[in-house]
Amino acid sequence: MSGFRERYGRWAVIAGASEGIGARYARAMAERGLDLVLLARRRAALDELAAELRADTGVEVRVLAVDLAEPDAVASVIAATDGLAVGMLLYCAGADPAYTPLLSGPVEPALALLRRNCATPLQLCHHFAGPMMERGRGGIVVLTSVAGLYGAPNMAAYAATKAFDLVLTEALWAELRPHGVDVLALVLGTTDTPALRRALVRRGALDPADTAPLPGAATAAEVVAEAIANLPNGPTWFVGDQLREFARRLGLRTRSEAVATLARHSDGVVAGNS
């Protein structure tokens, strides 16, 4: 575990840390000796997680309650991490709970997704990657989605932002790999997280009292384990055998055929990532 901190550095910044994959990744980093800066909107959830991690692992934990879709979000994160040698960045904010056609409501939620999933991770990667490159070590993991591979109904803005994340992260891998920085685009399919469960309850697809594992869904623990195991294996990693096979099969089709297939089966397509 001590070798992990030597490889990546002292501090990890985790965006979307209040629950699900972000919280699980925070614990994994703390268990490996990294001090943490936890970012999310809900201060109470961050404080609770921070207290647990301090007690369980003894690492230093700072929290910042911030809406990553707000124009001043990046400035707040930069101020909160000033002077810290950040060697690990995980960006896993940005799930879309709506699952509705783009034209079914106002455009503002889509624009918020654009800021949270595109502008903010771009700026944070730019800010933290420079010092990593100078030190010759570090890691960046950006969670994206199988939804970003092709267009599909009810996820127009979300899928487009995840396509941006995928290509951005792959390009960063190519640019930073020669400088000793590991970069990984982590592609998720259906993942059993609190955010996904809330979305399914709103859609009437899940009973609120049902706590059984979601069929065919990866768990947050599985996602984090695959992320850590494949940090050096960028630029892209698909989580789970089922998703890897699904992506392989879609890749055998033309883009038009793949989009048509997803359109026919859109009621069964669910992608969540936080």
XYZ file of C-alpha atoms in Angstrom:
274
model
C 0.000 0.000 0.000
C 2.856 2.426 0.751
C 4.072 1.932 -2.811
C 0.775 3.310 -4.097
C 1.342 6.646 -2.350
C 4.909 6.741 -3.619
C 3.673 6.085 -7.146
C 0.936 8.709 -7.202
C 1.592 11.246 -4.467
C 0.172 12.399 -1.170
C -3.220 13.935 -2.016
C -6.237 12.618 -3.929
C -9.046 14.896 -5.122
C -12.315 13.038 -5.596
C -15.215 14.763 -7.331
C -18.581 13.173 -6.626
C -17.435 11.697 -3.306
C -20.610 11.801 -1.226
C -21.843 8.299 -2.142
C -21.568 5.413 -4.592
C -18.396 5.041 -6.616
C -16.837 8.284 -5.400
C -17.203 7.327 -1.736
C -15.871 3.835 -2.407
C -12.872 5.227 -4.307
C -12.190 7.644 -1.452
C -12.018 4.747 0.975
C -9.729 2.819 -1.357
C -7.367 5.789 -1.605
C -7.414 6.317 2.176
C -6.614 2.640 2.744
C -3.599 3.142 0.479
C -2.370 6.059 2.562
C -3.478 9.019 0.442
C -4.878 12.116 2.093
C -8.142 13.278 0.581
C -10.052 16.283 -0.681
C -13.689 15.270 -1.115
C -15.986 17.233 -3.433
C -19.782 17.025 -3.739
C -22.857 19.139 -3.186
C -24.028 17.618 0.115
C -21.854 18.848 2.985
C -23.444 16.569 5.597
C -22.704 13.429 3.574
C -19.114 14.571 2.982
C -18.579 15.308 6.666
C -19.907 11.891 7.640
C -17.663 10.099 5.156
C -14.652 12.197 6.162
C -15.150 11.341 9.844
C -15.382 7.633 9.035
C -12.229 7.680 6.904
C -10.225 9.636 9.467
C -11.239 7.188 12.207
C -10.658 4.069 10.096
C -7.420 4.987 8.327
C -5.866 8.010 10.059
C -5.463 10.000 6.844
C -6.112 13.714 6.581
C -9.440 14.514 4.916
C -10.721 17.888 3.739
C -14.190 18.481 2.342
C -15.602 21.068 -0.022
C -19.340 21.329 -0.642
C -19.569 22.527 -4.228
C -21.922 22.229 -7.169
C -19.597 21.324 -10.014
C -22.037 22.775 -12.543
C -21.655 26.294 -11.154
C -19.411 28.794 -12.980
C -17.248 29.369 -9.883
C -16.862 25.680 -9.009
C -13.361 25.257 -10.401
C -12.107 28.399 -8.681
C -13.443 27.019 -5.383
C -11.669 23.691 -5.891
C -8.402 25.403 -6.838
C -8.578 27.584 -3.722
C -9.357 24.596 -1.485
C -6.377 22.633 -2.814
C -3.873 25.485 -2.944
C -0.478 24.274 -1.797
C -1.385 20.573 -1.876
C 0.636 18.110 -3.951
C -2.319 16.468 -5.669
C -1.254 13.199 -7.247
C -4.628 11.606 -7.933
C -7.796 13.021 -9.484
C -10.995 11.022 -9.790
C -13.890 12.721 -11.575
C -17.137 10.798 -11.193
C -19.774 13.499 -10.855
C -22.437 14.025 -13.472
C -25.133 11.340 -13.491
C -28.357 12.205 -15.334
C -31.464 11.201 -13.351
C -34.010 12.466 -15.877
C -33.849 9.912 -18.733
C -36.210 11.968 -20.887
C -36.134 13.299 -24.461
C -34.123 16.477 -24.873
C -37.184 18.442 -26.058
C -39.424 17.321 -23.181
C -38.358 20.193 -20.958
C -36.246 23.339 -20.743
C -32.666 23.282 -21.968
C -31.128 24.464 -18.672
C -30.636 20.965 -17.155
C -28.767 19.921 -20.293
C -26.558 22.981 -20.046
C -25.845 22.165 -16.405
C -24.771 18.679 -17.465
C -22.524 20.251 -20.071
C -20.800 22.340 -17.424
C -20.565 19.533 -14.857
C -19.443 16.806 -17.279
C -17.344 18.791 -19.763
C -16.172 22.234 -18.700
C -15.378 21.375 -15.082
C -13.419 18.137 -15.656
C -11.534 19.799 -18.518
C -10.474 22.645 -16.237
C -9.609 20.383 -13.296
C -7.548 18.065 -15.484
C -5.735 21.077 -16.909
C -5.049 22.469 -13.425
C -3.856 19.272 -11.733
C -2.118 17.525 -14.635
C 0.568 20.176 -15.060
C 2.183 19.635 -11.639
C 1.792 15.858 -12.035
C 3.686 16.046 -15.302
C 6.439 18.120 -13.695
C 6.791 15.605 -10.844
C 6.772 12.689 -13.262
C 4.017 10.835 -11.435
C 0.282 10.971 -10.822
C -3.038 9.514 -11.854
C -6.251 10.803 -13.420
C -9.421 8.718 -13.691
C -12.496 10.100 -15.437
C -15.705 8.083 -15.323
C -17.571 7.966 -18.577
C -20.353 5.739 -19.867
C -21.278 3.281 -22.554
C -23.957 5.867 -23.367
C -21.167 8.016 -24.779
C -20.276 5.513 -27.479
C -23.410 6.060 -29.578
C -26.478 8.265 -29.588
C -29.556 6.824 -27.899
C -33.015 8.170 -26.986
C -33.612 9.936 -23.672
C -29.910 10.560 -23.036
C -28.961 13.101 -25.699
C -27.129 15.612 -23.510
C -25.798 13.042 -21.043
C -24.459 10.771 -23.797
C -22.862 13.687 -25.617
C -21.067 14.845 -22.470
C -19.805 11.328 -21.781
C -18.483 11.103 -25.343
C -16.576 14.313 -24.610
C -15.176 12.820 -21.395
C -14.094 9.674 -23.201
C -12.212 11.427 -25.989
C -10.733 14.048 -23.662
C -9.352 11.396 -21.324
C -7.970 9.243 -24.110
C -6.171 12.274 -25.540
C -4.773 13.195 -22.130
C -3.454 9.652 -21.785
C -1.548 10.079 -25.035
C -0.132 13.429 -23.919
C 0.739 12.522 -20.309
C 1.879 8.919 -20.633
C 5.431 9.887 -21.686
C 5.671 11.976 -18.489
C 4.839 9.191 -16.028
C 1.189 10.114 -15.403
C -1.420 7.349 -15.582
C -4.700 8.432 -17.215
C -7.756 6.192 -17.463
C -11.170 6.651 -19.049
C -13.361 4.266 -17.069
C -16.400 3.262 -19.129
C -19.421 2.130 -17.108
C -22.604 0.346 -18.031
C -25.439 -0.237 -15.587
C -23.971 0.288 -12.123
C -25.762 -0.260 -8.822
C -25.404 3.123 -7.129
C -27.725 5.240 -4.976
C -28.124 7.689 -7.873
C -29.287 4.958 -10.226
C -31.664 3.519 -7.635
C -33.265 6.926 -7.098
C -33.668 7.332 -10.852
C -35.303 3.905 -11.173
C -37.677 4.667 -8.301
C -38.728 7.928 -9.971
C -39.392 6.048 -13.205
C -41.458 3.435 -11.380
C -38.972 0.717 -12.326
C -37.903 -0.087 -8.756
C -39.740 -0.381 -5.464
C -38.202 2.036 -2.928
C -38.097 -0.782 -0.367
C -36.214 -3.135 -2.691
C -32.600 -3.449 -1.543
C -31.698 -6.529 -3.594
C -28.771 -6.152 -6.012
C -29.842 -4.831 -9.406
C -29.722 -7.692 -11.943
C -26.803 -7.433 -14.331
C -25.435 -4.302 -12.678
C -21.858 -3.797 -11.575
C -21.341 -2.750 -7.956
C -19.401 0.302 -6.823
C -16.841 -2.023 -5.247
C -16.319 -3.824 -8.559
C -15.930 -0.533 -10.428
C -13.307 0.750 -8.003
C -11.399 -2.533 -7.977
C -11.202 -2.553 -11.780
C -10.224 1.114 -11.867
C -7.315 0.641 -9.481
C -6.173 -2.580 -11.121
C -6.118 -0.910 -14.527
C -4.694 2.517 -13.708
C -1.544 1.725 -15.720
C -3.573 0.145 -18.544
C -5.113 3.229 -20.156
C -6.356 4.902 -22.085
C -9.709 3.119 -21.762
C -11.163 0.370 -19.616
C -14.687 -1.076 -19.851
C -15.936 -2.288 -16.483
C -17.222 -5.860 -16.359
C -17.171 -8.801 -18.748
C -20.781 -8.162 -19.771
C -20.110 -4.569 -20.817
C -16.913 -5.505 -22.626
C -18.806 -8.083 -24.671
C -21.668 -5.643 -25.355
C -19.231 -3.000 -26.600
C -17.432 -5.561 -28.742
C -20.666 -6.623 -30.409
C -21.789 -3.047 -31.054
C -18.366 -2.312 -32.499
C -18.947 -4.922 -35.179
C -21.825 -2.829 -36.550
C -21.746 0.436 -38.430
C -22.540 3.493 -36.342
C -25.971 3.769 -37.969
C -26.738 0.145 -37.151
C -25.550 0.560 -33.556
C -27.675 3.679 -32.999
C -30.720 1.942 -34.496
C -30.166 -1.029 -32.180
C -29.965 1.201 -29.104
C -33.089 3.085 -30.209
C -35.057 -0.176 -30.462
C -33.951 -1.223 -26.978
C -33.887 2.167 -25.284
C -36.318 1.152 -22.529
C -33.735 -1.319 -21.275
C -30.780 1.031 -21.466
C -29.766 2.427 -18.125
C -26.433 4.119 -17.493
C -25.459 5.664 -14.205
C -22.057 6.584 -12.917
C -21.990 8.035 -9.468
